[in-house]
Tab-separated table of C-alpha atoms in Angstrom:
chain	number	residue	atom	x	y	z
A	1	UNK	CA	56.073	12.987	98.365
A	2	UNK	CA	54.845	14.185	101.753
A	3	UNK	CA	53.123	10.864	102.438
A	4	UNK	CA	56.397	9.033	101.792
A	5	UNK	CA	58.228	11.420	104.096
A	6	UNK	CA	55.657	10.846	106.848
A	7	UNK	CA	56.063	7.071	106.457
A	8	UNK	CA	59.827	7.173	106.852
A	9	UNK	CA	59.599	9.718	109.662
A	10	UNK	CA	61.312	12.620	107.901
A	11	UNK	CA	61.184	15.701	110.126
A	12	UNK	CA	59.417	13.847	112.937
A	13	UNK	CA	61.540	15.564	115.557
A	14	UNK	CA	60.187	18.952	114.441
A	15	UNK	CA	56.513	17.974	114.242
A	16	UNK	CA	54.258	18.064	117.252
A	17	UNK	CA	50.826	16.663	117.917
A	18	UNK	CA	47.957	19.059	117.338
A	19	UNK	CA	46.043	20.109	120.401
A	20	UNK	CA	42.323	19.810	121.068
A	21	UNK	CA	41.574	23.412	120.055
A	22	UNK	CA	43.595	23.125	116.842
A	23	UNK	CA	41.777	19.944	115.845
A	24	UNK	CA	38.466	21.641	116.674
A	25	UNK	CA	39.372	24.628	114.455
A	26	UNK	CA	40.309	22.271	111.618
A	27	UNK	CA	36.975	20.445	111.936
A	28	UNK	CA	35.067	23.750	111.989
A	29	UNK	CA	36.963	25.007	108.948
A	30	UNK	CA	36.290	21.820	106.988
A	31	UNK	CA	32.590	22.004	107.903
A	32	UNK	CA	32.434	25.647	106.751
A	33	UNK	CA	34.160	24.689	103.480
A	34	UNK	CA	31.654	21.886	102.860
A	35	UNK	CA	28.780	24.301	103.543
A	36	UNK	CA	30.228	26.884	101.162
A	37	UNK	CA	30.777	24.242	98.467
A	38	UNK	CA	27.188	23.021	98.854
A	39	UNK	CA	25.778	26.563	98.582
A	40	UNK	CA	27.914	27.270	95.511
A	41	UNK	CA	26.752	24.006	93.913
A	42	UNK	CA	23.129	25.012	94.581
A	43	UNK	CA	23.684	28.410	92.926
A	44	UNK	CA	25.325	26.791	89.904
A	45	UNK	CA	22.504	24.257	89.646
A	46	UNK	CA	19.922	27.059	89.736
A	47	UNK	CA	21.815	28.958	87.068
A	48	UNK	CA	22.046	25.841	84.896
A	49	UNK	CA	18.294	25.290	85.181
A	50	UNK	CA	17.703	28.881	84.042
A	51	UNK	CA	20.002	28.348	81.072
A	52	UNK	CA	18.297	25.072	80.153
A	53	UNK	CA	15.045	26.987	79.648
A	54	UNK	CA	16.825	29.217	77.131
A	55	UNK	CA	18.817	26.419	75.482
A	56	UNK	CA	16.287	26.058	72.668
A	57	UNK	CA	17.437	29.395	71.232
A	58	UNK	CA	19.734	29.133	68.221
A	59	UNK	CA	22.937	31.062	68.808
A	60	UNK	CA	24.667	31.760	65.524
A	61	UNK	CA	28.381	31.265	65.709
A	62	UNK	CA	30.430	33.823	63.840
A	63	UNK	CA	32.677	31.047	62.541
A	64	UNK	CA	29.851	29.033	60.947
A	65	UNK	CA	30.122	31.043	57.734
A	66	UNK	CA	33.270	32.184	55.947
A	67	UNK	CA	34.231	35.809	56.630
A	68	UNK	CA	32.689	38.379	54.310
A	69	UNK	CA	35.943	40.258	53.825
A	70	UNK	CA	39.261	38.835	52.741
A	71	UNK	CA	41.251	40.232	55.651
A	72	UNK	CA	41.363	36.934	57.527
A	73	UNK	CA	40.626	34.635	54.597
A	74	UNK	CA	43.304	32.004	55.103
A	75	UNK	CA	42.782	28.267	55.152
A	76	UNK	CA	42.458	26.608	58.588
A	77	UNK	CA	45.896	24.989	58.326
A	78	UNK	CA	47.590	28.252	57.302
A	79	UNK	CA	49.158	30.965	59.413
A	80	UNK	CA	48.906	34.646	58.511
A	81	UNK	CA	51.892	36.789	59.470
A	82	UNK	CA	51.858	40.562	59.136
A	83	UNK	CA	55.354	41.984	58.811
A	84	UNK	CA	56.208	45.445	60.039
A	85	UNK	CA	59.957	45.065	59.812
A	86	UNK	CA	61.503	44.970	56.346
A	87	UNK	CA	64.478	43.002	57.694
A	88	UNK	CA	62.153	40.166	58.706
A	89	UNK	CA	60.367	40.376	55.364
A	90	UNK	CA	63.597	39.441	53.556
A	91	UNK	CA	63.350	35.991	55.130
A	92	UNK	CA	59.639	35.611	54.327
A	93	UNK	CA	60.227	33.900	50.980
A	94	UNK	CA	61.978	30.953	52.644
A	95	UNK	CA	59.024	30.165	54.908
A	96	UNK	CA	56.727	27.198	54.113
A	97	UNK	CA	53.916	27.598	51.578
A	98	UNK	CA	51.256	27.315	54.279
A	99	UNK	CA	52.374	30.652	55.763
A	100	UNK	CA	50.483	33.606	54.257
A	101	UNK	CA	52.473	36.844	54.260
A	102	UNK	CA	51.119	40.356	54.516
A	103	UNK	CA	52.684	43.707	55.320
A	104	UNK	CA	51.722	46.407	57.796
A	105	UNK	CA	51.425	50.051	56.896
A	106	UNK	CA	53.821	52.295	58.745
A	107	UNK	CA	51.541	53.988	61.224
A	108	UNK	CA	51.403	54.879	64.898
A	109	UNK	CA	49.134	51.954	65.748
A	110	UNK	CA	51.480	48.982	65.433
A	111	UNK	CA	51.197	47.903	69.059
A	112	UNK	CA	48.392	45.473	69.755
A	113	UNK	CA	45.810	46.754	72.251
A	114	UNK	CA	46.704	45.899	75.816
A	115	UNK	CA	50.448	45.610	75.321
A	116	UNK	CA	51.304	49.064	76.619
A	117	UNK	CA	49.695	50.302	79.771
A	118	UNK	CA	48.864	54.003	79.437
A	119	UNK	CA	49.037	55.642	82.851
A	120	UNK	CA	47.928	59.141	81.929
A	121	UNK	CA	47.357	61.381	78.929
A	122	UNK	CA	50.620	63.241	79.658
A	123	UNK	CA	52.660	60.102	78.973
A	124	UNK	CA	54.127	59.666	75.527
A	125	UNK	CA	51.709	57.406	73.682
A	126	UNK	CA	53.766	55.371	71.270
A	127	UNK	CA	50.952	53.386	69.708
A	128	UNK	CA	47.343	52.381	70.105
A	129	UNK	CA	44.440	50.733	68.235
A	130	UNK	CA	44.555	47.586	66.068
A	131	UNK	CA	46.902	46.587	63.278
A	132	UNK	CA	45.995	47.726	59.781
A	133	UNK	CA	47.098	45.817	56.734
A	134	UNK	CA	48.775	47.632	53.877
A	135	UNK	CA	46.782	47.985	50.667
A	136	UNK	CA	49.708	46.856	48.537
A	137	UNK	CA	52.684	44.771	49.681
A	138	UNK	CA	56.103	46.418	49.445
A	139	UNK	CA	58.368	45.603	46.527
A	140	UNK	CA	60.500	43.345	48.762
A	141	UNK	CA	57.641	40.847	49.094
A	142	UNK	CA	56.569	40.892	45.435
A	143	UNK	CA	57.471	37.659	43.728
């Protein structure tokens, strides 16, 4: 867009030619940027060469094997939803079959970590820690 505006002369009356010192500062800045980019590329290249020496190690991915517990045992094309509001659970039966429904226990830890910033211990802490899944679904979800 700016190139088109320069071609048609948009705002030409407000632009002025850059002076010798300004052009010199621009050249010096571009040279410093090229130097910094070159040094960063050298550091990255050195780091890559160090990693290549260790690349023969086998790193086991946690997703290579199925999970040992059944907490997250849903098929790859399924979605697992944990309900903590009974009102929302009433609509759970009309969702598609690929959606797996669970229910959360009523506890003080229903806020995911990182969602509430705790400023001090004196503040009222509404919730902390991870979600926990109920051992048995409520009667509303039983089918």
